[in-house]
Amino acid sequence: MTTRWLSPEEQRAWRAYIAASRLLEDAIDRQLQQEGGMPHLFYTVLANLSEAPDRRLRMTDLAETLKITRSRLTYAVTRLERDGLVRREDCRRDKRSSLAVLTDEGMAVLERTAPGHVEAVRASVFDRLTPEQVGQLEEICTGIARGLLGDAEESGAGDVPWRRRSPCSP
Amino acid sequence: MTTRWLSPEEQRAWRAYIAASRLLEDAIDRQLQQEGGMPHLFYTVLANLSEAPDRRLRMTDLAETLKITRSRLTYAVTRLERDGLVRREDCRRDKRSSLAVLTDEGMAVLERTAPGHVEAVRASVFDRLTPEQVGQLEEICTGIARGLLGDAEESGAGDVPWRRRSPCSP
């Protein structure tokens, strides 16, 4: 099969995406490390739990929401549990799965950290974009995510990160 | 200062971006691990060296091109060196800095891995986007990257990842 190399426009867009996503990850992580003592992934664990009924979610559902592998989530939750921000409970309805629960201290840390984080997201992303670009970014990212999830379904459900047994990437 | 929370549109765009970027990182990393035995970051090290004059770059310049910290680059280059894909040399003009050089074996691995990687990028990203969206993605990402680099310059040059001494994020 002949390789369909990227066109110059696609090449430029791909390189711009890689540069922006690495700089953004770095900026968001750094702000959260400095002000909340945690990386962005940990913050999103707390934020997702805070929005769930009774501030608790099954680990499998949390991994799916976060689009990460279960082993990466387990690592994050173990660290958050050690700091008293999250607690783990057995699931009554499904004995094989466990729940992650946001503690009061976790909620307090989230509330204290959220304003600075939102300010960083706004300064890094939304202050740079027009309202049209905000809509474009959503549409582009939704299309990419939907495509990748669709591919995973077609090739067998095991291909999405949260259903995979052993992760390839750290 | 009152927190300027994200609007519903911004919230949706931000969540879509996080989901897409995590799924994309996972898909691209997985394809490269399976076919090239390396994560995406290592591949971009080889690709950047292959385009440089004499296939060599100063470590500082390479870190800047890749938008990562020097310690993260050092880790990647050490691993690539161990596999014989990259070689390190002292820089003749600047004794404090060192060069990373792509070996013939590194070039061969890159050439063997590139078609599958490009196919994965195309299938994950560009097959999902219209030509207009490719332009929009480039403009959005260039704006975000430029903003973050500008902020770093204003607040002192040490704030960009490649000039920082100790990284916050792994």
Short mmCIF file of C-alpha atoms in Angstrom, two decimals:
data_model
loop_
_atom_site.label_atom_id
_atom_site.label_comp_id
_atom_site.label_asym_id
_atom_site.label_seq_id
_atom_site.Cartn_x
_atom_site.Cartn_y
_atom_site.Cartn_z
CA MET A 1 0.00 0.00 0.00
CA THR A 2 1.32 3.43 -0.91
CA THR A 3 1.72 5.70 2.09
CA ARG A 4 -0.59 8.69 2.00
CA TRP A 5 1.91 11.22 3.40
CA LEU A 6 0.57 14.38 5.00
CA SER A 7 0.07 17.43 2.79
CA PRO A 8 2.00 20.60 3.76
CA GLU A 9 -1.19 21.99 5.36
CA GLU A 10 -1.76 18.81 7.36
CA GLN A 11 1.90 18.68 8.36
CA ARG A 12 1.74 22.27 9.66
CA ALA A 13 -1.50 21.60 11.55
CA TRP A 14 -0.11 18.41 13.12
CA ARG A 15 3.10 20.10 14.26
CA ALA A 16 1.17 23.07 15.61
CA TYR A 17 -1.09 20.66 17.51
CA ILE A 18 1.85 18.78 19.04
CA ALA A 19 3.59 22.01 20.08
CA ALA A 20 0.41 23.51 21.57
CA SER A 21 -0.62 20.35 23.39
CA ARG A 22 2.83 19.89 24.96
CA LEU A 23 3.09 23.55 26.02
CA LEU A 24 -0.47 23.48 27.33
CA GLU A 25 0.05 20.28 29.30
CA ASP A 26 3.18 21.82 30.77
CA ALA A 27 1.52 25.14 31.70
CA ILE A 28 -1.61 23.57 33.20
CA ASP A 29 0.38 20.95 35.12
CA ARG A 30 2.81 23.52 36.46
CA GLN A 31 0.09 25.87 37.72
CA LEU A 32 -1.69 22.97 39.45
CA GLN A 33 1.55 21.62 40.94
CA GLN A 34 2.45 25.03 42.31
CA GLU A 35 -0.95 25.91 43.74
CA GLY A 36 -2.53 22.52 44.42
CA GLY A 37 0.45 20.17 44.70
CA MET A 38 -0.97 17.85 42.03
CA PRO A 39 -0.78 17.28 38.26
CA HIS A 40 -3.69 17.98 35.92
CA LEU A 41 -4.81 14.35 35.82
CA PHE A 42 -5.31 14.25 39.59
CA TYR A 43 -7.29 17.49 39.44
CA THR A 44 -9.62 16.03 36.80
CA VAL A 45 -10.20 13.00 39.05
CA LEU A 46 -11.37 15.29 41.87
CA ALA A 47 -13.42 17.49 39.51
CA ASN A 48 -15.25 14.50 38.00
CA LEU A 49 -16.03 13.00 41.40
CA SER A 50 -17.36 16.36 42.65
CA GLU A 51 -19.98 16.37 39.88
CA ALA A 52 -21.16 12.77 40.39
CA PRO A 53 -24.19 11.82 42.55
CA ASP A 54 -22.99 11.41 46.16
CA ARG A 55 -19.54 12.41 44.90
CA ARG A 56 -18.73 8.81 44.02
CA LEU A 57 -18.07 6.87 40.81
CA ARG A 58 -17.13 3.32 39.92
CA MET A 59 -13.46 3.12 39.01
CA THR A 60 -14.34 1.73 35.56
CA ASP A 61 -16.71 4.63 34.85
CA LEU A 62 -14.19 7.16 36.11
CA ALA A 63 -11.48 5.74 33.82
CA GLU A 64 -13.89 5.93 30.89
CA THR A 65 -14.83 9.54 31.67
CA LEU A 66 -11.17 10.50 31.96
CA LYS A 67 -10.22 8.47 28.83
CA ILE A 68 -7.31 6.79 30.57
CA THR A 69 -6.24 3.24 31.40
CA ARG A 70 -7.39 1.67 34.65
CA SER A 71 -3.83 1.24 35.82
CA ARG A 72 -3.16 4.95 35.34
CA LEU A 73 -6.33 5.75 37.28
CA THR A 74 -5.41 3.30 40.05
CA TYR A 75 -2.06 5.04 40.41
CA ALA A 76 -3.74 8.47 40.65
CA VAL A 77 -6.40 7.33 43.11
CA THR A 78 -3.84 5.58 45.32
CA ARG A 79 -1.89 8.83 45.58
CA LEU A 80 -5.03 10.91 46.21
CA GLU A 81 -6.15 8.41 48.84
CA ARG A 82 -2.82 8.69 50.62
CA ASP A 83 -3.36 12.47 50.82
CA GLY A 84 -6.88 11.97 52.18
CA LEU A 85 -8.60 13.54 49.16
CA VAL A 86 -10.28 10.39 47.87
CA ARG A 87 -11.52 7.25 49.62
CA ARG A 88 -12.16 3.84 48.06
CA GLU A 89 -15.23 1.75 48.85
CA ASP A 90 -16.51 -1.60 47.68
CA CYS A 91 -19.45 -1.40 45.31
CA ARG A 92 -22.53 -3.00 46.89
CA ARG A 93 -24.22 -3.85 43.62
CA ASP A 94 -21.14 -5.19 41.85
CA LYS A 95 -18.68 -6.98 44.07
CA ARG A 96 -15.92 -7.02 41.48
CA SER A 97 -15.75 -3.27 41.09
CA SER A 98 -14.82 -0.57 43.56
CA LEU A 99 -15.88 3.03 43.98
CA ALA A 100 -13.81 6.19 44.31
CA VAL A 101 -15.37 8.73 46.69
CA LEU A 102 -14.39 12.38 47.06
CA THR A 103 -13.75 13.19 50.73
CA ASP A 104 -14.66 16.51 52.37
CA GLU A 105 -11.00 17.39 52.37
CA GLY A 106 -10.81 16.53 48.65
CA MET A 107 -13.77 18.82 47.99
CA ALA A 108 -12.11 21.60 49.99
CA VAL A 109 -8.85 21.24 48.05
CA LEU A 110 -10.79 21.25 44.77
CA GLU A 111 -12.69 24.41 45.72
CA ARG A 112 -9.47 26.11 46.76
CA THR A 113 -7.64 25.07 43.58
CA ALA A 114 -10.40 25.60 40.98
CA PRO A 115 -10.19 29.40 40.59
CA GLY A 116 -6.45 29.38 39.81
CA HIS A 117 -6.84 26.43 37.45
CA VAL A 118 -9.72 28.03 35.56
CA GLU A 119 -7.74 31.26 35.33
CA ALA A 120 -4.82 29.30 33.83
CA VAL A 121 -7.08 27.55 31.31
CA ARG A 122 -8.63 30.86 30.35
CA ALA A 123 -5.28 32.63 30.01
CA SER A 124 -3.70 29.75 28.05
CA VAL A 125 -6.60 28.88 25.77
CA PHE A 126 -9.78 30.93 25.77
CA ASP A 127 -8.27 34.41 25.98
CA ARG A 128 -6.45 33.48 22.72
CA LEU A 129 -9.54 32.33 20.82
CA THR A 130 -12.47 34.07 19.19
CA PRO A 131 -15.97 32.72 19.97
CA GLU A 132 -15.94 31.11 16.50
CA GLN A 133 -12.68 29.33 17.29
CA VAL A 134 -14.13 28.00 20.56
CA GLY A 135 -16.88 26.35 18.51
CA GLN A 136 -14.37 25.09 15.94
CA LEU A 137 -12.15 23.59 18.65
CA GLU A 138 -15.11 21.75 20.15
CA GLU A 139 -16.19 20.40 16.78
CA ILE A 140 -12.69 19.32 15.74
CA CYS A 141 -12.00 17.61 19.07
CA THR A 142 -15.40 15.95 19.24
CA GLY A 143 -14.88 14.58 15.72
CA ILE A 144 -11.44 13.20 16.58
CA ALA A 145 -12.62 11.64 19.86
CA ARG A 146 -15.71 10.12 18.25
CA GLY A 147 -13.59 8.67 15.46
CA LEU A 148 -11.13 7.07 17.86
CA LEU A 149 -13.91 5.64 20.01
CA GLY A 150 -15.67 4.33 16.89
CA ASP A 151 -12.47 2.66 15.68
CA ALA A 152 -12.09 1.02 19.07
CA GLU A 153 -15.62 -0.34 18.93
CA GLU A 154 -15.09 -1.74 15.44
CA SER A 155 -11.83 -3.45 16.28
CA GLY A 156 -13.16 -4.89 19.55
CA ALA A 157 -14.02 -3.01 22.71
CA GLY A 158 -10.70 -3.91 24.35
CA ASP A 159 -8.94 -1.20 22.38
CA VAL A 160 -10.14 1.78 24.43
CA PRO A 161 -7.70 2.72 27.20
CA TRP A 162 -10.05 2.06 30.13
CA ARG A 163 -10.80 -1.52 29.08
CA ARG A 164 -7.23 -2.48 28.31
CA ARG A 165 -5.49 -4.79 30.73
CA SER A 166 -1.91 -3.64 30.44
CA PRO A 167 -1.15 -0.14 29.18
CA CYS A 168 1.54 0.51 26.60
CA SER A 169 2.09 4.10 27.55
CA PRO A 170 2.98 5.18 31.07
CA MET B 1 -10.47 38.97 42.12
CA THR B 2 -13.66 37.34 40.91
CA THR B 3 -13.07 34.09 39.08
CA ARG B 4 -14.04 34.26 35.43
CA TRP B 5 -15.54 30.76 35.21
CA LEU B 6 -15.76 29.13 31.80
CA SER B 7 -18.96 29.64 29.79
CA PRO B 8 -20.89 26.49 28.79
CA GLU B 9 -19.38 26.71 25.28
CA GLU B 10 -15.85 27.04 26.66
CA GLN B 11 -16.47 24.21 29.13
CA ARG B 12 -17.62 21.91 26.31
CA ALA B 13 -14.65 22.85 24.11
CA TRP B 14 -12.18 22.29 26.96
CA ARG B 15 -13.60 18.88 27.86
CA ALA B 16 -13.68 17.85 24.21
CA TYR B 17 -10.05 18.93 23.88
CA ILE B 18 -8.95 16.93 26.94
CA ALA B 19 -10.81 13.82 25.76
CA ALA B 20 -9.45 14.07 22.21
CA SER B 21 -5.88 14.78 23.29
CA ARG B 22 -5.82 11.83 25.73
CA LEU B 23 -7.35 9.42 23.21
CA LEU B 24 -5.04 10.67 20.48
CA GLU B 25 -1.92 10.38 22.64
CA ASP B 26 -2.99 6.86 23.53
CA ALA B 27 -3.69 5.81 19.91
CA ILE B 28 -0.50 7.31 18.48
CA ASP B 29 1.66 5.94 21.30
CA ARG B 30 0.13 2.50 21.01
CA GLN B 31 0.66 2.26 17.25
CA LEU B 32 4.29 3.36 17.62
CA GLN B 33 4.92 1.00 20.53
CA GLN B 34 3.51 -1.91 18.58
CA GLU B 35 5.29 -1.23 15.29
CA GLY B 36 8.38 0.67 16.36
CA GLY B 37 8.85 -0.29 20.00
CA MET B 38 8.89 3.35 21.11
CA PRO B 39 6.51 6.05 22.37
CA HIS B 40 5.56 9.09 20.29
CA LEU B 41 8.08 11.35 22.00
CA PHE B 42 10.99 9.11 20.96
CA TYR B 43 9.70 9.03 17.39
CA THR B 44 9.61 12.84 17.26
CA VAL B 45 13.23 12.94 18.47
CA LEU B 46 14.29 10.73 15.54
CA ALA B 47 12.10 12.64 13.05
CA ASN B 48 13.52 16.03 14.08
CA LEU B 49 17.11 14.81 13.89
CA SER B 50 16.49 13.32 10.44
CA GLU B 51 15.53 16.77 9.11
CA ALA B 52 18.50 18.64 10.63
CA PRO B 53 21.74 19.36 8.72
CA ASP B 54 24.08 16.35 9.12
CA ARG B 55 21.26 14.76 11.12
CA ARG B 56 22.48 16.38 14.33
CA LEU B 57 21.15 19.02 16.74
CA ARG B 58 22.28 20.56 20.01
CA MET B 59 20.36 19.08 22.92
CA THR B 60 19.10 22.55 23.91
CA ASP B 61 17.78 23.23 20.41
CA LEU B 62 16.18 19.80 20.21
CA ALA B 63 14.38 20.34 23.54
CA GLU B 64 13.12 23.70 22.28
CA THR B 65 11.87 22.21 19.00
CA LEU B 66 10.10 19.43 20.88
CA LYS B 67 8.76 21.85 23.54
CA ILE B 68 9.86 19.63 26.41
CA THR B 69 12.16 19.93 29.42
CA ARG B 70 15.84 19.07 29.04
CA SER B 71 15.56 16.33 31.62
CA ARG B 72 12.74 14.68 29.66
CA LEU B 73 14.84 14.91 26.49
CA THR B 74 17.90 13.51 28.27
CA TYR B 75 15.85 10.53 29.38
CA ALA B 76 14.60 9.91 25.82
CA VAL B 77 18.03 10.30 24.22
CA THR B 78 19.65 8.01 26.80
CA ARG B 79 17.14 5.30 25.93
CA LEU B 80 17.54 5.85 22.16
CA GLU B 81 21.34 5.78 22.58
CA ARG B 82 21.13 2.46 24.39
CA ASP B 83 19.22 1.05 21.39
CA GLY B 84 21.82 2.44 18.98
CA LEU B 85 19.41 4.85 17.27
CA VAL B 86 21.02 8.08 18.47
CA ARG B 87 24.62 8.96 19.40
CA ARG B 88 25.79 11.83 21.59
CA GLU B 89 28.77 14.01 20.69
CA ASP B 90 30.44 16.99 22.30
CA CYS B 91 29.77 20.28 20.57
CA ARG B 92 33.05 21.71 19.18
CA ARG B 93 31.90 25.32 19.21
CA ASP B 94 30.28 25.26 22.64
CA LYS B 95 31.95 23.01 25.17
CA ARG B 96 29.07 23.15 27.62
CA SER B 97 26.52 21.75 25.24
CA SER B 98 26.29 18.38 23.57
CA LEU B 99 24.84 17.17 20.29
CA ALA B 100 22.41 14.38 19.53
CA VAL B 101 23.15 12.61 16.24
CA LEU B 102 20.85 10.23 14.37
CA THR B 103 22.71 6.98 13.57
CA ASP B 104 22.22 5.01 10.35
CA GLU B 105 20.29 2.46 12.34
CA GLY B 106 18.11 5.25 13.78
CA MET B 107 17.41 6.49 10.25
CA ALA B 108 16.52 2.95 9.14
CA VAL B 109 14.13 2.51 12.07
CA LEU B 110 12.55 5.89 11.33
CA GLU B 111 12.06 5.03 7.65
CA ARG B 112 10.54 1.70 8.56
CA THR B 113 8.23 3.22 11.18
CA ALA B 114 7.14 6.39 9.38
CA PRO B 115 4.49 4.93 7.01
CA GLY B 116 2.53 3.24 9.81
CA HIS B 117 2.78 6.32 12.01
CA VAL B 118 1.60 8.66 9.27
CA GLU B 119 -1.26 6.28 8.51
CA ALA B 120 -2.26 6.37 12.20
CA VAL B 121 -2.14 10.19 12.29
CA ARG B 122 -4.20 10.37 9.12
CA ALA B 123 -6.78 7.84 10.34
CA SER B 124 -7.04 9.46 13.81
CA VAL B 125 -7.02 13.10 12.79
CA PHE B 126 -7.03 14.13 9.15
CA ASP B 127 -9.53 11.63 7.82
CA ARG B 128 -11.99 13.16 10.35
CA LEU B 129 -11.45 16.79 9.34
CA THR B 130 -12.51 18.92 6.39
CA PRO B 131 -9.82 21.06 4.70
CA GLU B 132 -11.32 24.08 6.50
CA GLN B 133 -10.95 22.34 9.83
CA VAL B 134 -7.30 21.54 9.10
CA GLY B 135 -6.69 25.28 8.69
CA GLN B 136 -8.73 26.07 11.79
CA LEU B 137 -6.77 23.52 13.86
CA GLU B 138 -3.48 25.04 12.75
CA GLU B 139 -4.64 28.57 13.55
CA ILE B 140 -6.06 27.63 16.96
CA CYS B 141 -2.95 25.67 17.97
CA THR B 142 -0.53 28.29 16.66
CA GLY B 143 -2.40 30.95 18.65
CA ILE B 144 -2.29 28.91 21.86
CA ALA B 145 1.41 28.03 21.45
CA ARG B 146 2.35 31.61 20.61
CA GLY B 147 0.45 32.87 23.64
CA LEU B 148 2.15 30.45 26.00
CA LEU B 149 5.60 31.26 24.58
CA GLY B 150 4.84 34.99 24.84
CA ASP B 151 3.77 34.62 28.47
CA ALA B 152 6.99 32.77 29.20
CA GLU B 153 9.07 35.53 27.65
CA GLU B 154 7.28 38.20 29.66
CA SER B 155 7.64 36.43 32.96
CA GLY B 156 11.32 35.61 32.36
CA ALA B 157 12.77 33.14 29.88
CA GLY B 158 13.15 30.41 32.50
CA ASP B 159 9.47 29.58 32.27
CA VAL B 160 9.62 27.64 29.01
CA PRO B 161 10.07 23.89 29.56
CA TRP B 162 13.44 23.57 27.80
CA ARG B 163 15.12 26.26 29.91
CA ARG B 164 13.76 25.08 33.23
CA ARG B 165 16.16 23.34 35.56
CA SER B 166 13.91 20.94 37.37
CA PRO B 167 10.66 19.87 35.75
CA CYS B 168 7.42 19.78 37.69
CA SER B 169 5.79 17.25 35.44
CA PRO B 170 7.34 13.87 34.69
#
